[in-house]
Amino acid sequence: MTRFHNKLHADKTGRELFVEAALDAAGSVDNGFRFRDAGALFVGNFTSDVFEGQGHTAAVMADWLGVNPVPAYRIEDACASSGAALNLGVMAIASGMTDAVIVGGVEKMSRLTTDQVTDALALAADSSYETSVGFTFPAIYAAIASAYFNKYGTGWDQLAAVTIKNHRNGALNPKAQFQSEIASIAQKLGERDGRTFKDEMEFLWSDFNPTIASPLRLFDCCPVSDGAAAVILAADEVARRYTDTPVKIAGMGQASDTIALHSRPDFTTLRAAVKASEDAYKMAGATPKDIQVADVHDCFTIAEVVATEDLGFFPKGQGGRAAEEGRTALNGEIPINPDGGLKAKGHPVGATGAAMAYEIFKQLRGQAGKHQVQGAETGLAHNVGAAGASVTVQVFRRG
Amino acid sequence: MTRFHNKLHADKTGRELFVEAALDAAGSVDNGFRFRDAGALFVGNFTSDVFEGQGHTAAVMADWLGVNPVPAYRIEDACASSGAALNLGVMAIASGMTDAVIVGGVEKMSRLTTDQVTDALALAADSSYETSVGFTFPAIYAAIASAYFNKYGTGWDQLAAVTIKNHRNGALNPKAQFQSEIASIAQKLGERDGRTFKDEMEFLWSDFNPTIASPLRLFDCCPVSDGAAAVILAADEVARRYTDTPVKIAGMGQASDTIALHSRPDFTTLRAAVKASEDAYKMAGATPKDIQVADVHDCFTIAEVVATEDLGFFPKGQGGRAAEEGRTALNGEIPINPDGGLKAKGHPVGATGAAMAYEIFKQLRGQAGKHQVQGAETGLAHNVGAAGASVTVQVFRRG
């Protein structure tokens, strides 16, 4: 994957970022992989149409990779676009049409202003009944947070704990957009000693962290990012030609839910995440207890809390407390977002699902560097489109 | 499918059009089909983002069809989006993940002005090297036409013959946007007797048919359209539960080519069409001579001429003459676009591939009404994205 960033890639187009990620993927294959070994290309992308004035995105990427005439498919499921692309890549191989494919994701968002990006992202919500009345994603996830606090009697401190944990992880990840702990941000701004968790919490409660959509503050929201990520998928017997230590997609699921939040009986759970994970666990013959590392979709901090419950890691209403207690930290019982998550790693939306697969691949092979989860053999990726109208889950196993 | 039209659907959104098409598809299944019988939904759509201010298109459609939590995938390959969705639907079934899927396509284009639509469609070309210097699709296909005329010493009369033929077919198709022969258009405008092919040709040479991008004139270009189409795909043994006369996808192919026209050695052939059709013929165990009816992608008349050659129906340089000689007419040796083609039926871009499958399904079951090709048992659909950077081909067989 490329580094995720909002300024670093100012001079690069989406196609350039995608090629950089695909070269990294091919170069990571122990015994080498030529792009032409792939029988198809799947590209997850939300809206290069709006972000870059370029559609027909998969054909552009196929051309720039030099893989013509290989068929190229752009998959769009909002922020779950490359999670969905990954599942379709698996199906293409399982169908017998091909035995190896390139799956990637890309988004070049920073050409637009933050206001324009918010509007562009709102295309993923319901244009008829949500965005047309100003209900964009910060507000949608704020409604989820409010409902959650109300139902479980919890509060914003638990979300701040997620922020602190993800920034701590991001500081260890050279691919992350933000590589600063909240402590050092506080120190830089000269406002706090910023040495302890308590200092960090105080900083996040201060005016330096303004409200975006109550109860969500600036540091509850993932940033605007440019970036790309890619993986090579191959049939089991073919993968062993390329490496002695492949990572297997042992199970996968995808589910949909109503596009509008207001159509759902309960805001404090994403039904599609529950269904997609049930399907993935079943296919993998696994349970939540088997998962040793997970990348979950924390576009907003509340989303991580809800995800860790929907995926079965914690009972409903206890995901926030678990974060507060350090149970999801890098050295916790179930490390969540060791790469910093969307919050600190960044969220070039169409690239995120592929970047999660990248992270879990590195983790299960013991190549995650400073943010390595020791000894992890089974991992999970959870990629969400909009407020859960599309969710994909994959269970990965080493070997 | 819905009727394709630019005004009739002014009050409908894309989601309403899609539901209408899907209900038609389910209702066409002899023994009944409930949407919930489908294990996945594939939606071909080019850019609802720009056309309607609504992305996350497949999730919207899944919600409106009431099929949650079934996984929903939006596939974007420019104007070949639903042709690609169809191929991926086949792969999903072949993978064993599901045994029935809904595949459809939709585009609601008419909310924008024609100028805006031209710009939106240009998102499918190369933004860096084509559209940014004004090379939009009428110009791109005009370059193809010029190169073709130059190479084969032919002229515009052959393209006009395609227009006349497709309007003649469209006049027989109640789903077509234009249901008028060129003859009656000429008569209405009071300029010509409009009774003979010669009258029609004279009308098309007149000022009533202005140049859009030389040598292409207005009647060489497909219109702006709203519409949707959908099909039900099922595994062979499952399909027989639903009907005694299924239509089989006997072969399929998809290929990519450079996004920019200028990167190709020859403008007079679409290499991706040649490759995709070779793959589809091979899988079907068929040759071009076996095809008894074909829907080909005539976004511009020159595209139909090139397609009939690339698909192997006629030698290179002779597709235009074949049209002139009536060999592609409804009663010709290989009827091309019996439904009126994109030219007369309309071209809501994301819906076109699915609408081609709809047409061939009806043809092979003898249900095409006034534009029925008698006794057709093998048919073909050819769906092109941009100027051939993505092409899909399916070979269909009755039974």
PDB file of N, CA, C and O in Angstrom, chain B residues 337-395:
ATOM      1  N   ASN B 337     -29.269  -5.738 -33.727  1.00  0.00           N
ATOM      2  CA  ASN B 337     -30.076  -4.768 -32.988  1.00  0.00           C
ATOM      3  C   ASN B 337     -31.544  -4.759 -33.431  1.00  0.00           C
ATOM      4  O   ASN B 337     -32.080  -3.708 -33.823  1.00  0.00           O
ATOM      5  N   PRO B 338     -32.188  -5.909 -33.332  1.00  0.00           N
ATOM      6  CA  PRO B 338     -33.607  -5.972 -33.711  1.00  0.00           C
ATOM      7  C   PRO B 338     -34.484  -5.079 -32.838  1.00  0.00           C
ATOM      8  O   PRO B 338     -35.585  -4.706 -33.238  1.00  0.00           O
ATOM      9  N   ASP B 339     -33.975  -4.729 -31.655  1.00  0.00           N
ATOM     10  CA  ASP B 339     -34.747  -3.882 -30.731  1.00  0.00           C
ATOM     11  C   ASP B 339     -34.586  -2.390 -31.029  1.00  0.00           C
ATOM     12  O   ASP B 339     -35.177  -1.549 -30.358  1.00  0.00           O
ATOM     13  N   GLY B 340     -33.793  -2.064 -32.046  1.00  0.00           N
ATOM     14  CA  GLY B 340     -33.548  -0.663 -32.387  1.00  0.00           C
ATOM     15  C   GLY B 340     -32.166  -0.200 -31.975  1.00  0.00           C
ATOM     16  O   GLY B 340     -31.722   0.876 -32.357  1.00  0.00           O
ATOM     17  N   GLY B 341     -31.497  -1.018 -31.175  1.00  0.00           N
ATOM     18  CA  GLY B 341     -30.134  -0.665 -30.760  1.00  0.00           C
ATOM     19  C   GLY B 341     -30.119   0.555 -29.863  1.00  0.00           C
ATOM     20  O   GLY B 341     -31.162   1.130 -29.537  1.00  0.00           O
ATOM     21  N   LEU B 342     -28.943   0.931 -29.451  1.00  0.00           N
ATOM     22  CA  LEU B 342     -28.817   2.109 -28.601  1.00  0.00           C
ATOM     23  C   LEU B 342     -29.356   3.333 -29.340  1.00  0.00           C
ATOM     24  O   LEU B 342     -29.920   4.247 -28.735  1.00  0.00           O
ATOM     25  N   LYS B 343     -29.186   3.340 -30.666  1.00  0.00           N
ATOM     26  CA  LYS B 343     -29.608   4.469 -31.492  1.00  0.00           C
ATOM     27  C   LYS B 343     -31.094   4.773 -31.346  1.00  0.00           C
ATOM     28  O   LYS B 343     -31.473   5.931 -31.140  1.00  0.00           O
ATOM     29  N   ALA B 344     -31.948   3.753 -31.432  1.00  0.00           N
ATOM     30  CA  ALA B 344     -33.392   4.006 -31.394  1.00  0.00           C
ATOM     31  C   ALA B 344     -34.028   3.560 -30.080  1.00  0.00           C
ATOM     32  O   ALA B 344     -34.972   4.170 -29.592  1.00  0.00           O
ATOM     33  N   LYS B 345     -33.480   2.495 -29.485  1.00  0.00           N
ATOM     34  CA  LYS B 345     -34.052   2.010 -28.226  1.00  0.00           C
ATOM     35  C   LYS B 345     -33.690   2.958 -27.082  1.00  0.00           C
ATOM     36  O   LYS B 345     -34.436   3.116 -26.121  1.00  0.00           O
ATOM     37  N   GLY B 346     -32.538   3.601 -27.207  1.00  0.00           N
ATOM     38  CA  GLY B 346     -32.047   4.490 -26.147  1.00  0.00           C
ATOM     39  C   GLY B 346     -30.878   3.861 -25.422  1.00  0.00           C
ATOM     40  O   GLY B 346     -30.605   2.662 -25.588  1.00  0.00           O
ATOM     41  N   HIS B 347     -30.185   4.670 -24.613  1.00  0.00           N
ATOM     42  CA  HIS B 347     -28.947   4.217 -23.997  1.00  0.00           C
ATOM     43  C   HIS B 347     -28.769   4.822 -22.599  1.00  0.00           C
ATOM     44  O   HIS B 347     -27.922   5.697 -22.396  1.00  0.00           O
ATOM     45  N   PRO B 348     -29.582   4.357 -21.627  1.00  0.00           N
ATOM     46  CA  PRO B 348     -29.302   4.731 -20.237  1.00  0.00           C
ATOM     47  C   PRO B 348     -28.094   3.904 -19.837  1.00  0.00           C
ATOM     48  O   PRO B 348     -28.200   2.699 -19.575  1.00  0.00           O
ATOM     49  N   VAL B 349     -26.931   4.481 -19.847  1.00  0.00           N
ATOM     50  CA  VAL B 349     -25.687   3.745 -20.064  1.00  0.00           C
ATOM     51  C   VAL B 349     -25.492   2.512 -19.184  1.00  0.00           C
ATOM     52  O   VAL B 349     -25.168   1.434 -19.658  1.00  0.00           O
ATOM     53  N   GLY B 350     -25.719   2.656 -17.878  1.00  0.00           N
ATOM     54  CA  GLY B 350     -25.521   1.509 -16.990  1.00  0.00           C
ATOM     55  C   GLY B 350     -26.525   0.394 -17.219  1.00  0.00           C
ATOM     56  O   GLY B 350     -26.297  -0.746 -16.786  1.00  0.00           O
ATOM     57  N   ALA B 351     -27.629   0.687 -17.856  1.00  0.00           N
ATOM     58  CA  ALA B 351     -28.682  -0.317 -18.056  1.00  0.00           C
ATOM     59  C   ALA B 351     -28.500  -1.111 -19.340  1.00  0.00           C
ATOM     60  O   ALA B 351     -29.158  -2.143 -19.540  1.00  0.00           O
ATOM     61  N   THR B 352     -27.640  -0.656 -20.229  1.00  0.00           N
ATOM     62  CA  THR B 352     -27.628  -1.188 -21.588  1.00  0.00           C
ATOM     63  C   THR B 352     -27.237  -2.660 -21.661  1.00  0.00           C
ATOM     64  O   THR B 352     -27.865  -3.435 -22.394  1.00  0.00           O
ATOM     65  N   GLY B 353     -26.241  -3.089 -20.942  1.00  0.00           N
ATOM     66  CA  GLY B 353     -25.841  -4.500 -20.994  1.00  0.00           C
ATOM     67  C   GLY B 353     -26.955  -5.428 -20.543  1.00  0.00           C
ATOM     68  O   GLY B 353     -27.191  -6.482 -21.139  1.00  0.00           O
ATOM     69  N   ALA B 354     -27.644  -5.038 -19.487  1.00  0.00           N
ATOM     70  CA  ALA B 354     -28.761  -5.847 -18.989  1.00  0.00           C
ATOM     71  C   ALA B 354     -29.920  -5.822 -19.990  1.00  0.00           C
ATOM     72  O   ALA B 354     -30.614  -6.828 -20.182  1.00  0.00           O
ATOM     73  N   ALA B 355     -30.123  -4.677 -20.632  1.00  0.00           N
ATOM     74  CA  ALA B 355     -31.199  -4.574 -21.622  1.00  0.00           C
ATOM     75  C   ALA B 355     -30.903  -5.438 -22.841  1.00  0.00           C
ATOM     76  O   ALA B 355     -31.820  -5.956 -23.496  1.00  0.00           O
ATOM     77  N   MET B 356     -29.628  -5.599 -23.160  1.00  0.00           N
ATOM     78  CA  MET B 356     -29.253  -6.502 -24.264  1.00  0.00           C
ATOM     79  C   MET B 356     -29.586  -7.947 -23.892  1.00  0.00           C
ATOM     80  O   MET B 356     -30.111  -8.706 -24.710  1.00  0.00           O
ATOM     81  N   ALA B 357     -29.258  -8.328 -22.651  1.00  0.00           N
ATOM     82  CA  ALA B 357     -29.583  -9.679 -22.191  1.00  0.00           C
ATOM     83  C   ALA B 357     -31.098  -9.895 -22.214  1.00  0.00           C
ATOM     84  O   ALA B 357     -31.589 -10.960 -22.600  1.00  0.00           O
ATOM     85  N   TYR B 358     -31.836  -8.857 -21.812  1.00  0.00           N
ATOM     86  CA  TYR B 358     -33.307  -8.892 -21.849  1.00  0.00           C
ATOM     87  C   TYR B 358     -33.782  -9.170 -23.271  1.00  0.00           C
ATOM     88  O   TYR B 358     -34.620 -10.044 -23.515  1.00  0.00           O
ATOM     89  N   GLU B 359     -33.240  -8.433 -24.225  1.00  0.00           N
ATOM     90  CA  GLU B 359     -33.673  -8.569 -25.617  1.00  0.00           C
ATOM     91  C   GLU B 359     -33.373  -9.962 -26.163  1.00  0.00           C
ATOM     92  O   GLU B 359     -34.229 -10.598 -26.778  1.00  0.00           O
ATOM     93  N   ILE B 360     -32.163 -10.442 -25.907  1.00  0.00           N
ATOM     94  CA  ILE B 360     -31.795 -11.752 -26.457  1.00  0.00           C
ATOM     95  C   ILE B 360     -32.617 -12.849 -25.776  1.00  0.00           C
ATOM     96  O   ILE B 360     -33.047 -13.817 -26.424  1.00  0.00           O
ATOM     97  N   PHE B 361     -32.877 -12.697 -24.480  1.00  0.00           N
ATOM     98  CA  PHE B 361     -33.754 -13.632 -23.751  1.00  0.00           C
ATOM     99  C   PHE B 361     -35.121 -13.699 -24.441  1.00  0.00           C
ATOM    100  O   PHE B 361     -35.636 -14.785 -24.739  1.00  0.00           O
ATOM    101  N   LYS B 362     -35.694 -12.545 -24.704  1.00  0.00           N
ATOM    102  CA  LYS B 362     -37.011 -12.505 -25.360  1.00  0.00           C
ATOM    103  C   LYS B 362     -36.942 -13.121 -26.758  1.00  0.00           C
ATOM    104  O   LYS B 362     -37.822 -13.883 -27.171  1.00  0.00           O
ATOM    105  N   GLN B 363     -35.888 -12.784 -27.489  1.00  0.00           N
ATOM    106  CA  GLN B 363     -35.738 -13.309 -28.858  1.00  0.00           C
ATOM    107  C   GLN B 363     -35.662 -14.836 -28.853  1.00  0.00           C
ATOM    108  O   GLN B 363     -36.332 -15.501 -29.644  1.00  0.00           O
ATOM    109  N   LEU B 364     -34.861 -15.390 -27.951  1.00  0.00           N
ATOM    110  CA  LEU B 364     -34.629 -16.843 -27.986  1.00  0.00           C
ATOM    111  C   LEU B 364     -35.835 -17.608 -27.464  1.00  0.00           C
ATOM    112  O   LEU B 364     -35.984 -18.802 -27.726  1.00  0.00           O
ATOM    113  N   ARG B 365     -36.695 -16.927 -26.726  1.00  0.00           N
ATOM    114  CA  ARG B 365     -37.932 -17.563 -26.269  1.00  0.00           C
ATOM    115  C   ARG B 365     -39.112 -17.256 -27.187  1.00  0.00           C
ATOM    116  O   ARG B 365     -40.253 -17.653 -26.916  1.00  0.00           O
ATOM    117  N   GLY B 366     -38.857 -16.532 -28.278  1.00  0.00           N
ATOM    118  CA  GLY B 366     -39.923 -16.228 -29.233  1.00  0.00           C
ATOM    119  C   GLY B 366     -40.938 -15.231 -28.697  1.00  0.00           C
ATOM    120  O   GLY B 366     -42.104 -15.234 -29.081  1.00  0.00           O
ATOM    121  N   GLN B 367     -40.483 -14.361 -27.783  1.00  0.00           N
ATOM    122  CA  GLN B 367     -41.396 -13.413 -27.144  1.00  0.00           C
ATOM    123  C   GLN B 367     -41.079 -11.963 -27.503  1.00  0.00           C
ATOM    124  O   GLN B 367     -41.397 -11.052 -26.745  1.00  0.00           O
ATOM    125  N   ALA B 368     -40.431 -11.748 -28.651  1.00  0.00           N
ATOM    126  CA  ALA B 368     -39.990 -10.390 -28.977  1.00  0.00           C
ATOM    127  C   ALA B 368     -41.032  -9.593 -29.755  1.00  0.00           C
ATOM    128  O   ALA B 368     -40.780  -8.463 -30.168  1.00  0.00           O
ATOM    129  N   GLY B 369     -42.222 -10.190 -29.972  1.00  0.00           N
ATOM    130  CA  GLY B 369     -43.303  -9.434 -30.612  1.00  0.00           C
ATOM    131  C   GLY B 369     -42.993  -9.055 -32.046  1.00  0.00           C
ATOM    132  O   GLY B 369     -42.457  -9.861 -32.814  1.00  0.00           O
ATOM    133  N   LYS B 370     -43.261  -7.808 -32.378  1.00  0.00           N
ATOM    134  CA  LYS B 370     -43.150  -7.371 -33.781  1.00  0.00           C
ATOM    135  C   LYS B 370     -41.718  -7.369 -34.300  1.00  0.00           C
ATOM    136  O   LYS B 370     -41.507  -7.327 -35.509  1.00  0.00           O
ATOM    137  N   HIS B 371     -40.754  -7.332 -33.386  1.00  0.00           N
ATOM    138  CA  HIS B 371     -39.361  -7.340 -33.872  1.00  0.00           C
ATOM    139  C   HIS B 371     -38.704  -8.703 -33.650  1.00  0.00           C
ATOM    140  O   HIS B 371     -37.481  -8.814 -33.557  1.00  0.00           O
ATOM    141  N   GLN B 372     -39.525  -9.752 -33.600  1.00  0.00           N
ATOM    142  CA  GLN B 372     -39.019 -11.116 -33.419  1.00  0.00           C
ATOM    143  C   GLN B 372     -38.197 -11.566 -34.641  1.00  0.00           C
ATOM    144  O   GLN B 372     -38.610 -11.374 -35.775  1.00  0.00           O
ATOM    145  N   VAL B 373     -37.028 -12.143 -34.337  1.00  0.00           N
ATOM    146  CA  VAL B 373     -36.241 -12.814 -35.381  1.00  0.00           C
ATOM    147  C   VAL B 373     -36.697 -14.266 -35.385  1.00  0.00           C
ATOM    148  O   VAL B 373     -36.568 -14.965 -34.374  1.00  0.00           O
ATOM    149  N   GLN B 374     -37.242 -14.705 -36.477  1.00  0.00           N
ATOM    150  CA  GLN B 374     -37.884 -16.015 -36.517  1.00  0.00           C
ATOM    151  C   GLN B 374     -36.909 -17.153 -36.243  1.00  0.00           C
ATOM    152  O   GLN B 374     -35.862 -17.257 -36.876  1.00  0.00           O
ATOM    153  N   GLY B 375     -37.255 -17.969 -35.264  1.00  0.00           N
ATOM    154  CA  GLY B 375     -36.528 -19.220 -35.029  1.00  0.00           C
ATOM    155  C   GLY B 375     -35.145 -19.100 -34.424  1.00  0.00           C
ATOM    156  O   GLY B 375     -34.387 -20.074 -34.412  1.00  0.00           O
ATOM    157  N   ALA B 376     -34.813 -17.945 -33.880  1.00  0.00           N
ATOM    158  CA  ALA B 376     -33.455 -17.773 -33.333  1.00  0.00           C
ATOM    159  C   ALA B 376     -33.263 -18.638 -32.087  1.00  0.00           C
ATOM    160  O   ALA B 376     -34.087 -18.627 -31.177  1.00  0.00           O
ATOM    161  N   GLU B 377     -32.191 -19.393 -32.076  1.00  0.00           N
ATOM    162  CA  GLU B 377     -31.889 -20.245 -30.926  1.00  0.00           C
ATOM    163  C   GLU B 377     -30.571 -19.876 -30.256  1.00  0.00           C
ATOM    164  O   GLU B 377     -30.284 -20.308 -29.143  1.00  0.00           O
ATOM    165  N   THR B 378     -29.726 -19.133 -30.969  1.00  0.00           N
ATOM    166  CA  THR B 378     -28.444 -18.697 -30.422  1.00  0.00           C
ATOM    167  C   THR B 378     -28.293 -17.200 -30.673  1.00  0.00           C
ATOM    168  O   THR B 378     -28.490 -16.733 -31.801  1.00  0.00           O
ATOM    169  N   GLY B 379     -27.976 -16.467 -29.609  1.00  0.00           N
ATOM    170  CA  GLY B 379     -27.850 -15.019 -29.741  1.00  0.00           C
ATOM    171  C   GLY B 379     -26.617 -14.500 -29.024  1.00  0.00           C
ATOM    172  O   GLY B 379     -25.952 -15.238 -28.287  1.00  0.00           O
ATOM    173  N   LEU B 380     -26.327 -13.240 -29.249  1.00  0.00           N
ATOM    174  CA  LEU B 380     -25.117 -12.651 -28.680  1.00  0.00           C
ATOM    175  C   LEU B 380     -25.394 -11.219 -28.217  1.00  0.00           C
ATOM    176  O   LEU B 380     -26.167 -10.500 -28.841  1.00  0.00           O
ATOM    177  N   ALA B 381     -24.749 -10.828 -27.117  1.00  0.00           N
ATOM    178  CA  ALA B 381     -24.804  -9.437 -26.646  1.00  0.00           C
ATOM    179  C   ALA B 381     -23.381  -8.907 -26.529  1.00  0.00           C
ATOM    180  O   ALA B 381     -22.487  -9.607 -26.053  1.00  0.00           O
ATOM    181  N   HIS B 382     -23.201  -7.677 -26.940  1.00  0.00           N
ATOM    182  CA  HIS B 382     -21.876  -7.043 -27.038  1.00  0.00           C
ATOM    183  C   HIS B 382     -21.997  -5.646 -26.458  1.00  0.00           C
ATOM    184  O   HIS B 382     -22.685  -4.796 -26.995  1.00  0.00           O
ATOM    185  N   ASN B 383     -21.368  -5.428 -25.315  1.00  0.00           N
ATOM    186  CA  ASN B 383     -21.546  -4.204 -24.531  1.00  0.00           C
ATOM    187  C   ASN B 383     -20.175  -3.524 -24.369  1.00  0.00           C
ATOM    188  O   ASN B 383     -19.215  -4.160 -23.947  1.00  0.00           O
ATOM    189  N   VAL B 384     -20.111  -2.257 -24.747  1.00  0.00           N
ATOM    190  CA  VAL B 384     -18.821  -1.562 -24.790  1.00  0.00           C
ATOM    191  C   VAL B 384     -18.769  -0.418 -23.786  1.00  0.00           C
ATOM    192  O   VAL B 384     -19.703   0.386 -23.704  1.00  0.00           O
ATOM    193  N   GLY B 385     -17.682  -0.319 -23.032  1.00  0.00           N
ATOM    194  CA  GLY B 385     -17.433   0.823 -22.166  1.00  0.00           C
ATOM    195  C   GLY B 385     -16.449   1.761 -22.827  1.00  0.00           C
ATOM    196  O   GLY B 385     -15.404   1.332 -23.313  1.00  0.00           O
ATOM    197  N   ALA B 386     -16.807   3.040 -22.872  1.00  0.00           N
ATOM    198  CA  ALA B 386     -15.990   4.072 -23.503  1.00  0.00           C
ATOM    199  C   ALA B 386     -15.730   3.674 -24.961  1.00  0.00           C
ATOM    200  O   ALA B 386     -16.608   3.138 -25.614  1.00  0.00           O
ATOM    201  N   ALA B 387     -14.527   3.910 -25.448  1.00  0.00           N
ATOM    202  CA  ALA B 387     -14.228   3.517 -26.828  1.00  0.00           C
ATOM    203  C   ALA B 387     -13.563   2.150 -26.832  1.00  0.00           C
ATOM    204  O   ALA B 387     -12.581   1.918 -27.525  1.00  0.00           O
ATOM    205  N   GLY B 388     -14.106   1.244 -25.999  1.00  0.00           N
ATOM    206  CA  GLY B 388     -13.597  -0.121 -26.018  1.00  0.00           C
ATOM    207  C   GLY B 388     -12.533  -0.412 -24.979  1.00  0.00           C
ATOM    208  O   GLY B 388     -11.852  -1.425 -25.069  1.00  0.00           O
ATOM    209  N   ALA B 389     -12.405   0.435 -23.968  1.00  0.00           N
ATOM    210  CA  ALA B 389     -11.469   0.121 -22.875  1.00  0.00           C
ATOM    211  C   ALA B 389     -12.012  -1.016 -22.024  1.00  0.00           C
ATOM    212  O   ALA B 389     -11.256  -1.698 -21.331  1.00  0.00           O
ATOM    213  N   SER B 390     -13.335  -1.211 -22.061  1.00  0.00           N
ATOM    214  CA  SER B 390     -13.967  -2.385 -21.455  1.00  0.00           C
ATOM    215  C   SER B 390     -14.985  -2.922 -22.462  1.00  0.00           C
ATOM    216  O   SER B 390     -15.781  -2.141 -22.994  1.00  0.00           O
ATOM    217  N   VAL B 391     -14.943  -4.211 -22.720  1.00  0.00           N
ATOM    218  CA  VAL B 391     -15.965  -4.824 -23.586  1.00  0.00           C
ATOM    219  C   VAL B 391     -16.384  -6.153 -22.981  1.00  0.00           C
ATOM    220  O   VAL B 391     -15.532  -6.929 -22.539  1.00  0.00           O
ATOM    221  N   THR B 392     -17.693  -6.396 -22.960  1.00  0.00           N
ATOM    222  CA  THR B 392     -18.198  -7.699 -22.528  1.00  0.00           C
ATOM    223  C   THR B 392     -18.983  -8.325 -23.673  1.00  0.00           C
ATOM    224  O   THR B 392     -19.611  -7.620 -24.463  1.00  0.00           O
ATOM    225  N   VAL B 393     -18.918  -9.638 -23.756  1.00  0.00           N
ATOM    226  CA  VAL B 393     -19.687 -10.387 -24.759  1.00  0.00           C
ATOM    227  C   VAL B 393     -20.279 -11.607 -24.079  1.00  0.00           C
ATOM    228  O   VAL B 393     -19.600 -12.265 -23.272  1.00  0.00           O
ATOM    229  N   GLN B 394     -21.558 -11.876 -24.346  1.00  0.00           N
ATOM    230  CA  GLN B 394     -22.168 -13.135 -23.923  1.00  0.00           C
ATOM    231  C   GLN B 394     -22.795 -13.833 -25.125  1.00  0.00           C
ATOM    232  O   GLN B 394     -23.366 -13.171 -25.994  1.00  0.00           O
ATOM    233  N   VAL B 395     -22.669 -15.149 -25.141  1.00  0.00           N
ATOM    234  CA  VAL B 395     -23.377 -15.976 -26.121  1.00  0.00           C
ATOM    235  C   VAL B 395     -24.499 -16.699 -25.378  1.00  0.00           C
ATOM    236  O   VAL B 395     -24.253 -17.337 -24.343  1.00  0.00           O
TER     237      VAL B 395
END
